[in-house]
XYZ file of C-alpha atoms in Angstrom:
650
model
C -36.238 39.561 -59.210
C -38.334 38.456 -62.148
C -38.023 39.457 -65.797
C -41.089 42.029 -65.762
C -39.181 43.788 -62.574
C -35.803 44.189 -64.251
C -37.949 45.634 -67.498
C -39.405 48.394 -65.418
C -35.829 48.895 -63.719
C -34.130 49.356 -67.046
C -37.300 51.522 -68.181
C -36.712 53.772 -65.425
C -33.110 54.076 -65.383
C -33.492 55.087 -69.267
C -36.553 57.737 -68.601
C -34.096 59.123 -66.072
C -31.184 59.911 -68.517
C -33.578 61.184 -70.964
C -34.881 63.507 -68.897
C -31.338 64.784 -67.558
C -30.296 64.922 -71.246
C -33.066 67.235 -72.088
C -32.979 69.178 -69.203
C -28.980 70.129 -69.967
C -30.269 70.699 -73.635
C -32.632 73.573 -72.349
C -30.252 75.339 -70.503
C -27.880 75.020 -73.257
C -30.517 76.768 -75.810
C -31.016 79.313 -73.100
C -27.406 80.302 -73.061
C -27.527 80.592 -76.895
C -30.490 83.056 -77.028
C -29.168 85.442 -74.455
C -25.950 85.311 -76.520
C -23.838 83.573 -73.933
C -21.757 80.531 -74.094
C -21.341 78.211 -71.264
C -18.016 78.346 -70.035
C -15.824 75.117 -69.700
C -16.160 74.412 -66.296
C -19.991 74.189 -66.524
C -19.337 71.798 -69.425
C -17.328 69.494 -67.780
C -19.315 69.356 -64.941
C -22.286 68.448 -67.072
C -20.258 65.772 -68.792
C -19.139 64.223 -65.274
C -22.655 64.056 -64.084
C -23.809 62.388 -67.463
C -20.712 59.752 -67.148
C -21.566 58.931 -63.499
C -25.325 58.172 -64.044
C -24.098 55.752 -66.953
C -21.795 54.089 -64.585
C -24.514 53.642 -61.732
C -26.925 52.469 -64.767
C -24.448 50.076 -65.855
C -23.255 48.654 -62.151
C -26.988 48.253 -61.170
C -27.827 46.138 -64.346
C -24.441 43.739 -63.940
C -25.325 43.036 -60.451
C -28.673 42.494 -61.181
C -27.701 40.066 -63.795
C -25.080 38.175 -61.947
C -27.459 37.699 -59.049
C -30.139 36.070 -61.669
C -27.417 33.876 -63.206
C -26.302 32.911 -59.689
C -29.503 31.731 -58.511
C -30.161 29.957 -61.959
C -26.929 28.093 -61.628
C -28.070 27.173 -57.938
C -31.374 25.771 -58.860
C -29.744 23.476 -61.801
C -28.028 21.823 -59.096
C -30.883 20.724 -56.870
C -33.092 17.849 -57.850
C -35.834 17.949 -54.870
C -37.966 20.222 -53.355
C -36.303 19.877 -49.931
C -32.510 21.239 -51.192
C -34.261 24.025 -53.338
C -36.081 25.033 -49.979
C -32.729 25.277 -48.329
C -31.145 27.099 -50.901
C -33.762 29.498 -51.430
C -33.854 29.907 -47.469
C -30.125 30.905 -48.092
C -30.627 33.566 -50.703
C -33.672 35.026 -49.361
C -33.109 34.786 -45.456
C -36.104 37.390 -44.991
C -38.373 34.518 -46.390
C -40.074 32.571 -43.485
C -42.062 30.069 -45.646
C -40.671 29.132 -48.835
C -43.455 27.907 -51.401
C -42.233 25.274 -53.645
C -44.663 26.666 -56.617
C -42.253 29.621 -56.462
C -39.250 27.739 -57.171
C -41.026 25.745 -60.387
C -41.962 29.280 -61.356
C -38.478 30.573 -61.367
C -36.992 27.178 -62.773
C -39.670 27.920 -65.930
C -38.330 31.334 -66.184
C -34.794 30.282 -66.465
C -35.814 27.460 -69.095
C -37.690 30.498 -70.717
C -34.926 32.909 -71.134
C -31.884 30.248 -71.755
C -33.911 27.916 -73.731
C -32.230 24.962 -72.062
C -33.518 22.753 -69.367
C -32.331 23.080 -65.935
C -30.090 20.095 -64.621
C -31.413 18.229 -61.840
C -28.644 17.601 -58.840
C -27.963 13.585 -58.877
C -26.991 13.810 -55.252
C -23.789 15.715 -54.969
C -25.307 18.776 -53.406
C -26.461 15.976 -50.375
C -23.262 14.570 -50.003
C -21.395 17.510 -49.113
C -23.761 18.365 -46.718
C -21.971 16.935 -43.793
C -21.636 17.720 -39.977
C -17.671 17.342 -39.186
C -16.777 17.009 -35.321
C -13.672 19.169 -34.875
C -11.164 18.085 -31.930
C -11.779 20.551 -29.048
C -8.752 22.743 -28.964
C -6.571 23.326 -25.871
C -8.338 26.366 -24.801
C -11.292 24.305 -24.173
C -9.408 21.854 -21.895
C -8.571 24.671 -19.815
C -4.538 24.674 -20.912
C -4.933 28.708 -21.615
C -6.509 29.207 -18.291
C -3.926 27.157 -16.896
C -0.920 28.986 -18.034
C -2.439 32.351 -17.555
C -3.381 31.113 -13.613
C 0.409 30.487 -13.445
C 1.670 33.388 -14.870
C -0.572 35.653 -12.435
C 0.380 33.245 -9.206
C 4.208 33.655 -10.273
C 4.591 29.661 -10.419
C 6.127 27.685 -13.036
C 3.423 25.428 -14.816
C 3.988 21.603 -15.258
C 4.296 20.555 -18.476
C 3.405 16.931 -17.895
C 0.018 18.147 -16.447
C -0.640 20.103 -19.656
C -0.027 17.384 -21.772
C -2.406 15.232 -19.497
C -5.307 17.502 -19.946
C -6.252 16.056 -23.052
C -5.995 12.797 -21.564
C -8.451 10.556 -19.307
C -5.960 10.681 -16.660
C -3.720 13.035 -14.368
C -0.767 11.078 -12.951
C 1.512 13.323 -10.883
C 3.037 10.792 -8.433
C 6.338 12.581 -6.428
C 6.013 15.696 -8.218
C 6.712 19.215 -6.362
C 3.686 21.518 -6.715
C 3.163 24.112 -4.338
C -0.278 25.403 -3.047
C -0.666 27.812 -5.996
C 0.026 24.958 -8.384
C -2.733 23.152 -6.845
C -4.900 26.269 -7.294
C -3.792 26.800 -10.968
C -4.551 23.159 -11.861
C -8.032 23.500 -9.879
C -8.663 26.408 -12.384
C -7.932 24.316 -15.328
C -9.848 21.632 -14.314
C -12.998 23.040 -13.578
C -14.466 22.706 -16.868
C -12.544 20.211 -18.449
C -14.656 17.219 -19.359
C -11.686 14.657 -20.547
C -10.099 13.805 -16.924
C -11.539 11.140 -15.236
C -8.542 10.081 -12.689
C -6.508 12.484 -10.354
C -3.525 10.737 -9.108
C -1.511 13.140 -6.908
C 0.278 10.485 -4.636
C 2.907 11.852 -2.530
C 2.326 15.429 -3.236
C 2.626 17.589 -0.072
C -0.839 19.017 0.267
C -1.335 21.610 2.814
C -4.312 23.796 4.289
C -4.559 26.156 1.567
C -3.988 23.320 -1.420
C -6.782 21.511 0.174
C -9.334 24.385 0.128
C -8.467 24.786 -3.653
C -8.761 21.028 -4.370
C -12.034 21.100 -2.532
C -13.341 23.886 -4.619
C -12.335 21.981 -7.321
C -14.486 18.857 -6.288
C -17.685 21.337 -5.993
C -16.974 22.455 -9.321
C -16.068 19.465 -11.150
C -18.557 16.124 -11.301
C -16.471 13.991 -13.851
C -13.462 12.752 -11.818
C -13.796 8.989 -10.996
C -11.125 8.336 -9.303
C -9.081 10.642 -7.313
C -5.789 9.310 -5.448
C -4.611 11.453 -2.404
C -1.818 8.663 -0.757
C 0.997 9.924 1.167
C -0.482 13.851 0.875
C -0.469 14.276 4.778
C -3.628 16.033 4.834
C -4.277 15.284 8.251
C -7.637 15.999 9.821
C -7.872 19.943 8.807
C -7.172 18.914 5.009
C -9.817 16.871 4.746
C -12.267 18.803 6.141
C -12.066 21.039 3.259
C -12.459 17.974 0.856
C -15.592 16.085 2.995
C -18.039 18.608 1.213
C -16.918 18.100 -2.316
C -16.507 14.386 -1.954
C -19.406 13.897 -0.433
C -21.862 15.467 -3.077
C -20.059 13.786 -5.625
C -22.192 11.274 -8.055
C -19.050 10.116 -10.061
C -16.523 9.258 -7.619
C -15.867 5.563 -7.509
C -12.318 4.966 -6.064
C -10.853 7.410 -2.994
C -6.993 6.577 -1.639
C -6.674 8.523 1.189
C -3.734 6.000 2.797
C -1.085 7.465 4.552
C -2.217 10.922 5.720
C -1.925 10.976 9.512
C -5.941 11.457 10.022
C -6.171 9.431 13.163
C -9.623 9.665 15.245
C -10.259 13.108 14.435
C -10.112 12.510 11.040
C -12.523 9.733 11.021
C -15.121 12.221 11.990
C -15.090 13.632 8.780
C -14.655 10.039 6.693
C -17.886 9.055 8.337
C -20.123 12.040 6.825
C -18.414 11.253 3.272
C -19.338 7.325 3.582
C -22.663 7.929 4.735
C -23.225 10.819 2.186
C -21.982 9.503 -0.610
C -23.537 6.836 -2.745
C -21.185 6.627 -5.678
C -18.345 5.540 -3.848
C -17.038 1.432 -4.349
C -13.324 1.524 -3.051
C -12.425 3.421 0.378
C -8.545 2.915 0.981
C -7.717 3.897 4.659
C -4.612 2.020 5.766
C -1.682 3.578 7.503
C -3.783 6.464 9.153
C -3.318 5.900 13.086
C -7.149 4.678 13.656
C -7.757 3.379 16.762
C -10.689 2.478 18.921
C -12.908 5.542 18.488
C -12.695 5.384 14.592
C -13.721 1.699 14.890
C -16.901 2.640 17.099
C -17.799 5.640 14.372
C -17.418 3.248 11.498
C -20.360 1.346 13.164
C -22.695 3.961 11.963
C -21.313 4.576 8.666
C -21.369 0.998 7.835
C -25.022 0.698 8.650
C -25.918 3.651 6.629
C -23.887 2.927 3.351
C -24.562 -0.061 1.283
C -22.704 0.982 -1.840
C -19.269 0.665 -0.570
C -17.675 -2.225 -1.974
C -14.034 -2.531 -1.179
C -12.671 -1.195 2.454
C -9.055 -1.286 3.370
C -8.274 -0.639 6.700
C -4.748 -2.163 7.097
C -2.333 -1.015 9.331
C -3.775 0.691 11.897
C -4.649 -0.192 15.636
C -8.220 -1.610 15.749
C -7.516 -4.159 17.999
C -9.221 -2.827 21.399
C -11.717 -4.949 22.275
C -14.903 -2.447 22.361
C -13.451 -1.167 18.753
C -13.481 -4.184 17.098
C -16.542 -5.308 18.422
C -18.525 -1.992 17.161
C -16.561 -2.639 13.828
C -17.805 -6.275 13.436
C -21.505 -5.252 14.358
C -21.283 -2.643 11.731
C -20.674 -5.107 9.016
C -22.913 -7.897 10.210
C -25.354 -5.331 9.188
C -23.916 -3.868 5.851
C -24.700 -6.021 2.780
C -22.689 -3.945 0.155
C -18.710 -4.724 1.140
C -17.332 -7.757 -0.345
C -13.544 -7.025 0.389
C -12.603 -5.955 3.742
C -8.499 -6.017 4.740
C -7.960 -5.869 8.289
C -4.373 -7.011 8.040
C -1.381 -5.593 10.437
C -3.896 -4.704 13.124
C -2.828 -6.718 16.185
C -6.413 -8.518 15.855
C -4.905 -11.685 17.700
C -6.737 -12.013 20.738
C -10.072 -13.868 21.763
C -12.317 -11.404 21.535
C -11.361 -10.827 18.168
C -12.274 -14.324 17.085
C -15.565 -14.190 18.792
C -16.337 -10.626 17.108
C -15.145 -12.326 13.686
C -17.358 -15.127 14.284
C -20.509 -13.158 15.179
C -19.829 -11.282 12.210
C -19.476 -13.816 9.455
C -22.579 -15.885 10.732
C -24.598 -12.594 9.920
C -22.998 -11.158 6.874
C -24.249 -12.060 3.489
C -22.207 -10.175 1.249
C -18.548 -10.360 2.438
C -16.513 -12.545 -0.186
C -12.937 -11.661 0.985
C -11.370 -11.090 4.356
C -7.738 -10.463 4.706
C -6.639 -11.134 8.188
C -2.690 -11.341 7.428
C -0.128 -10.422 10.023
C -2.166 -10.258 12.931
C -0.300 -12.413 15.646
C -3.515 -14.426 15.760
C -3.716 -17.072 18.437
C -4.800 -20.835 18.176
C -8.000 -19.856 19.970
C -8.608 -17.151 17.663
C -8.225 -19.365 14.632
C -10.640 -22.229 15.961
C -13.116 -19.350 16.749
C -12.477 -17.929 13.122
C -13.026 -21.425 11.617
C -16.371 -21.865 13.221
C -17.732 -18.660 11.666
C -16.009 -19.507 8.091
C -18.025 -22.656 8.488
C -21.499 -20.813 9.088
C -20.585 -17.920 6.225
C -22.864 -18.013 3.521
C -20.657 -15.826 1.173
C -16.960 -15.959 2.008
C -14.781 -17.156 -0.786
C -11.415 -16.026 0.236
C -9.394 -15.989 3.406
C -6.217 -15.014 3.675
C -4.235 -15.657 6.986
C -0.822 -15.265 6.087
C 2.157 -14.971 8.481
C 0.230 -15.602 11.576
C 1.909 -17.655 14.381
C -0.691 -20.485 13.763
C 0.722 -24.299 14.513
C 0.730 -27.295 11.944
C -2.347 -28.808 13.678
C -4.079 -25.771 13.375
C -3.356 -25.098 10.029
C -4.428 -28.772 9.199
C -7.640 -27.821 10.592
C -8.471 -25.205 8.326
C -7.459 -27.215 5.545
C -10.132 -29.860 6.444
C -12.555 -27.122 6.510
C -12.699 -27.109 2.566
C -14.050 -30.702 3.228
C -17.075 -29.448 4.469
C -19.779 -30.005 1.316
C -21.996 -26.480 2.911
C -18.681 -24.320 2.836
C -18.399 -21.829 0.264
C -14.814 -21.180 0.513
C -12.392 -21.274 -2.696
C -9.472 -20.106 -1.612
C -7.250 -20.485 1.529
C -3.946 -18.637 2.009
C -1.725 -19.833 4.537
C 1.497 -18.184 3.187
C 4.709 -18.180 5.803
C 2.882 -21.175 7.577
C 4.613 -24.436 7.269
C 2.907 -27.970 8.088
C 4.596 -30.945 9.296
C 4.607 -34.466 8.115
C 1.052 -34.958 9.897
C -0.415 -33.172 6.805
C 0.560 -36.036 4.392
C -1.405 -38.581 6.673
C -4.748 -36.537 6.630
C -7.699 -37.702 4.215
C -6.487 -37.623 0.335
C -9.335 -35.511 -0.318
C -7.186 -32.963 1.265
C -4.065 -34.024 -0.410
C -5.559 -33.876 -3.689
C -6.516 -29.794 -3.549
C -3.206 -29.331 -2.195
C -1.583 -31.292 -5.136
C -3.624 -29.637 -7.397
C -1.593 -26.128 -6.416
C 1.899 -27.657 -5.392
C 3.814 -29.394 -7.231
C 6.521 -30.130 -4.821
C 4.421 -31.370 -2.414
C 2.659 -33.484 -5.185
C 6.229 -35.217 -6.111
C 6.917 -35.673 -2.346
C 4.157 -37.645 -1.698
C 4.049 -39.682 -4.798
C 7.766 -40.917 -3.836
C 7.231 -41.740 0.048
C 3.966 -43.737 -0.431
C 4.086 -44.638 -4.166
C 0.338 -44.027 -4.639
C 0.607 -41.261 -7.854
C -2.529 -43.151 -9.734
C -4.740 -42.815 -6.547
C -3.379 -39.218 -5.653
C -4.304 -38.038 -9.468
C -7.996 -39.486 -9.195
C -8.574 -37.640 -6.101
C -7.449 -34.446 -7.670
C -9.960 -34.905 -10.625
C -12.670 -35.910 -8.189
C -12.237 -32.326 -6.173
C -13.675 -29.056 -7.042
C -11.278 -26.358 -7.754
C -9.847 -25.175 -4.704
C -6.591 -22.869 -4.219
C -4.485 -23.670 -0.850
C -1.131 -21.586 -0.240
C 1.392 -22.529 2.525
C 4.736 -21.814 3.409
C 5.899 -25.229 2.909
C 5.906 -28.894 4.345
C 8.438 -29.852 7.191
C 10.790 -33.013 6.146
C 11.430 -35.835 8.291
C 14.138 -34.155 10.215
C 14.362 -34.652 14.152
C 14.810 -31.283 15.615
C 17.300 -31.969 18.670
C 16.645 -29.786 21.428
C 19.609 -28.899 23.876
C 19.251 -30.322 27.151
C 18.867 -27.453 30.071
C 20.382 -29.821 32.405
C 23.572 -30.042 30.670
C 24.017 -26.215 29.765
C 23.233 -25.367 33.484
C 25.596 -28.346 35.238
C 28.391 -27.425 33.060
C 28.395 -23.519 33.795
C 27.817 -24.429 37.654
C 30.839 -26.746 37.109
C 32.778 -23.556 35.351
C 32.120 -20.971 37.857
C 33.354 -23.219 40.850
C 36.692 -23.399 38.996
C 36.603 -19.959 38.181
C 38.091 -18.328 41.136
C 41.547 -16.648 40.707
C 42.638 -18.182 44.000
C 43.713 -21.889 44.106
C 42.339 -22.171 47.381
C 38.930 -20.593 46.840
C 38.493 -23.494 43.689
C 36.026 -25.995 44.096
C 35.114 -29.213 42.311
C 31.229 -29.534 41.463
C 31.586 -32.929 41.234
C 32.627 -33.473 44.842
C 29.769 -31.471 45.868
C 27.471 -33.804 43.715
C 28.872 -37.104 45.278
C 28.304 -35.725 48.855
C 24.323 -35.720 48.121
C 22.162 -38.711 49.587
C 19.442 -40.115 47.915
C 16.841 -38.535 49.794
C 14.902 -35.171 48.387
C 16.012 -31.858 50.035
C 14.695 -28.759 50.926
C 15.587 -26.220 48.160
C 16.806 -23.792 51.257
C 18.796 -26.600 52.661
C 20.295 -27.348 49.475
C 21.342 -23.572 48.838
C 22.620 -23.467 52.531
C 24.608 -26.977 51.666
C 26.288 -25.004 48.559
C 27.304 -22.166 50.920
C 29.053 -24.537 53.025
C 30.599 -26.012 50.652
C 31.841 -22.407 49.352
C 31.184 -22.810 45.962
C 31.592 -19.873 44.017
C 27.987 -20.308 41.920
C 25.602 -17.432 41.110
C 22.190 -17.857 42.797
C 19.973 -17.344 39.737
C 22.301 -20.357 38.376
C 21.730 -22.373 41.442
C 17.671 -21.787 41.112
C 17.542 -22.973 37.743
C 19.352 -26.052 38.528
C 16.936 -26.957 41.443
C 13.790 -26.123 38.908
C 15.498 -28.951 36.418
C 15.368 -31.489 39.163
C 12.187 -31.045 40.468
C 10.645 -33.318 43.271
C 6.729 -34.499 43.690
C 6.983 -31.846 45.974
C 7.316 -28.196 45.364
C 9.487 -27.124 47.881
C 11.954 -30.172 47.492
C 14.894 -30.854 45.017
C 15.142 -34.261 43.621
C 19.280 -34.580 44.554
C 19.389 -38.278 43.519
C 18.213 -37.451 39.971
C 20.871 -34.905 40.071
C 23.621 -37.117 41.072
C 22.771 -39.670 38.327
C 22.742 -37.325 35.962
C 25.909 -35.903 36.577
C 27.896 -38.971 37.059
C 26.520 -40.058 33.743
C 27.341 -36.612 32.135
C 31.238 -36.709 33.782
C 31.562 -40.439 34.710
C 35.298 -39.826 35.434
C 34.230 -37.728 38.645
C 36.161 -39.274 41.508
C 36.092 -38.275 45.315
C 38.340 -36.212 46.946
C 41.541 -37.541 47.966
C 41.850 -37.988 51.573
C 44.262 -35.526 53.605
C 47.758 -36.255 55.086
C 48.066 -35.453 58.983
C 50.781 -33.255 59.757
C 53.128 -34.113 62.517
C 53.380 -31.373 65.341
C 56.621 -29.877 65.610
C 58.162 -29.185 69.155
C 58.698 -25.641 70.065
C 62.360 -24.264 70.911
C 66.086 -23.736 69.679
C 65.705 -26.988 67.433
C 62.781 -26.703 65.623
C 63.865 -25.930 62.384
C 67.080 -25.594 60.373
C 69.358 -27.611 62.454
C 71.177 -29.021 59.510
C 72.108 -25.658 58.207
C 73.024 -24.293 61.817
C 75.722 -27.108 61.942
C 77.091 -26.597 58.412
C 77.203 -22.770 59.905
C 79.206 -23.447 63.098
C 81.688 -25.860 61.416
C 82.568 -23.116 58.771
C 82.818 -20.306 61.596
C 85.002 -22.574 63.968
C 87.333 -23.595 60.832
C 88.246 -19.668 60.100
C 88.484 -18.554 63.461
C 91.473 -21.375 64.103
C 92.975 -21.011 60.579
C 93.451 -24.516 60.122
C 92.471 -26.658 57.434
C 89.165 -28.587 57.387
C 91.133 -31.677 57.180
C 93.608 -31.372 60.345
C 90.388 -30.391 62.319
C 88.983 -33.451 64.076
C 85.238 -32.062 63.409
C 85.603 -31.848 59.949
C 82.041 -30.920 57.781
C 81.550 -34.495 57.339
C 81.783 -35.706 60.292
C 80.030 -33.013 61.852
C 77.032 -33.785 59.483
C 76.988 -37.227 60.365
C 76.792 -36.339 63.871
C 73.937 -33.680 63.145
C 72.104 -36.045 61.260
C 72.409 -38.837 64.170
C 70.941 -36.210 66.664
C 68.366 -34.870 64.557
C 67.240 -38.165 64.175
C 67.192 -38.865 67.980
C 66.159 -35.252 68.460
C 68.680 -34.493 70.549
C 70.544 -31.661 68.321
C 70.665 -28.559 70.055
C 72.446 -26.771 67.161
C 76.155 -26.745 69.108
């Protein structure tokens, strides 16, 4: 309000007061003319009206003065036209367009009234006009929603989850969370913009919990990593999640290991892999994936080139049709950099053929893990051919496979090929023999650059320390891992012939009855020099009554074969046995017993003579000295008769 406006307002208020005062005076004069006086109530009312009018007038004037003073002070603190416009817009919000000339006129009016110049703002006001970002409160992160949902569902809230809502990762490994708890978490994470990683490892997720988790994935597009390892989803649980994962454009890492998906779950996984273009890391280990799963993966790998890391370890991908289909899909894929096929039983020859063809055609694979696969020698050689043809493979892991030292050396020599891209070879758990130390110095150099113990062993043995150092410096950086190097020990293998013959000798002497015991050496000495049919050899043992197990006899015959399969080299058997038991002697000849005559004097003649003499002595009652046939004489007579074979016992 300008000065003229304020003057008009004051004049109007004063004229109003004058008119009211004149009206009251006229009323009082009329009363006096009529001879009546005004009562006290009328006088009080007139006084109250006058007082109220004066108060209202005073308040209005005071408010106007305060407003004008405030405007003047604010104008004094502004230096630029823009700040003046902002302030005028604040004080006069109804004004859509502000003219700077009006502001200047108001400044001039203030200077005229106060007689003082308007103070210009040195920049204080502009320094205080700043936008301050306040930290979001818990309610904006979903904490309030989580607590209210837990209360409504009658479930206890997880304090660690509440604390994690302000961070970028929610890690609830090994927690006990029910389906209602998962629902409450999903409600809290719908609008949360902070959480990027959700780790629910080892939390049992049933069908209902999987449904709520799937709804969360449909609404929340901020998750980058999802870990559901060991949640036992099954194929039904994965079906609830597949739509949310498929449409996600932010998820980079997905862990579905140990979820018992099987071949039925792979049907849903194929849709996820085919539709999702942002997924980089996928872990499907420990899921009972078989031949059907490998065939389904072929189509998915041909369509998805964004996946970089695929873990298929601890499954059953060994059937021929399955591994062939999987390798065909890998041959056409140009996105996967790391492939883990460990613990899949890929040791057969057809596996080597499939891997060889895949490595020849694939252009992007950099790391291949084939550890713990029971790989045979032929499979390893086929794989080596593919490695030599590969244009991208850098790391090959073959740890803990039954690879012979000779095949391991062949793999090590692969690094010598200047065309190979391989820079790391993992043969952990595989031992090499001393033949490796006789290989080319280049291989030794690369080996010694990684293993100090081998470097020292070779230096001590060959005394070529300086030469080895020179070879190491010449080689490119190559890393080789092995289980170790066999020393110069000679491994002594027990002689099976000695073991079996000793066992047969023991069994021949084993029977309890003495008459059934036999000496194997006596049987061996009876053998001739010419080969014997196996059937005849068995018959000879039976005739000799040797109590030896038939299986043991069969093994002994196999240990002494002849040039002809049906014969036994008994001469070699006899020679070996006599060298093993040089004290073997032939059996002693049996003494021929004389035939005894039949009759009364056949046996016990001497005893009978003594008995008769004693009986006669007792009958007569005489002493032996007085009897002409005493015991001694009787014995002598009997002895003489015995010699002459004429004693009849009388």
